[in-house]
C-alpha positions as semicolon CSV with decimal commas, in nm:
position;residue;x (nm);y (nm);z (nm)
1;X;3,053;0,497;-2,506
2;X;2,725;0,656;-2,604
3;X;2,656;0,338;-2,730
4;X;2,693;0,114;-2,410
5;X;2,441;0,395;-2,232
6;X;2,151;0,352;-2,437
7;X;2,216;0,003;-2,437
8;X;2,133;-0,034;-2,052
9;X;1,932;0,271;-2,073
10;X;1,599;0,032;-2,140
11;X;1,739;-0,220;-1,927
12;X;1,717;-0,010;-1,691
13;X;1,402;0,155;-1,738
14;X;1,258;-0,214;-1,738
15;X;1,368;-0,239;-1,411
16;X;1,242;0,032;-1,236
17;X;0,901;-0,008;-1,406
18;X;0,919;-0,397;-1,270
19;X;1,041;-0,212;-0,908
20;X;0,753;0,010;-0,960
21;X;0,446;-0,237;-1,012
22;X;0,555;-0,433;-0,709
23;X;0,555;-0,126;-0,479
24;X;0,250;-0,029;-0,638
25;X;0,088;-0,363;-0,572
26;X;0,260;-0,359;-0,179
27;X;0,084;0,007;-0,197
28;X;-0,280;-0,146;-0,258
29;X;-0,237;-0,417;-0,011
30;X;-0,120;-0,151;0,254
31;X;-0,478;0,051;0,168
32;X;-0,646;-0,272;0,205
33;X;-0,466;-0,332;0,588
34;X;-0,538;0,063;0,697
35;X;-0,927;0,007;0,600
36;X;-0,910;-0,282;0,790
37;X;-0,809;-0,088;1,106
38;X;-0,975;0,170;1,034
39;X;-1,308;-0,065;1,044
40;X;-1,218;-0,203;1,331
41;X;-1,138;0,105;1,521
42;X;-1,473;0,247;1,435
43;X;-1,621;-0,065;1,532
44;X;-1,450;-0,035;1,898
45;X;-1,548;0,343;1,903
46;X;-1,921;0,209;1,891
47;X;-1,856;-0,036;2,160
48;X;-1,669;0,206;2,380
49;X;-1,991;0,443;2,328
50;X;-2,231;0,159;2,422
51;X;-2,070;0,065;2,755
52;X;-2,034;0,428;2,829
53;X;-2,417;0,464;2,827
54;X;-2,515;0,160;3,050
55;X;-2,600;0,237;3,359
């Protein structure tokens, strides 16, 4: 039986390491999105703060 284990053992491990790069990569993207916001956000911050100070 201990055979059969190690057998799917790197099976396996191959497949959460595939699992793993893809959330990784979804992980970047969702960095990439949030700066994006965040950018934006500042950006209507500064716009907010502008048409505060008009008259």
């Amino acid at each position: 039986m201990l055979f059969g284990r190690n057998n799917t053992l790197s099976i396996r491990k191959q497949m959460m390491l595939k699992h793993k790069e893809k959330v990784e990569k979804n992980l970047r993207q969702t960095y990439v999105y949030l700066e994006q916001i965040h950018y934006k956000l500042a950006f209507y911050d500064l716009q907010e703060k502008e048409l505060n100070m008009l008259p």
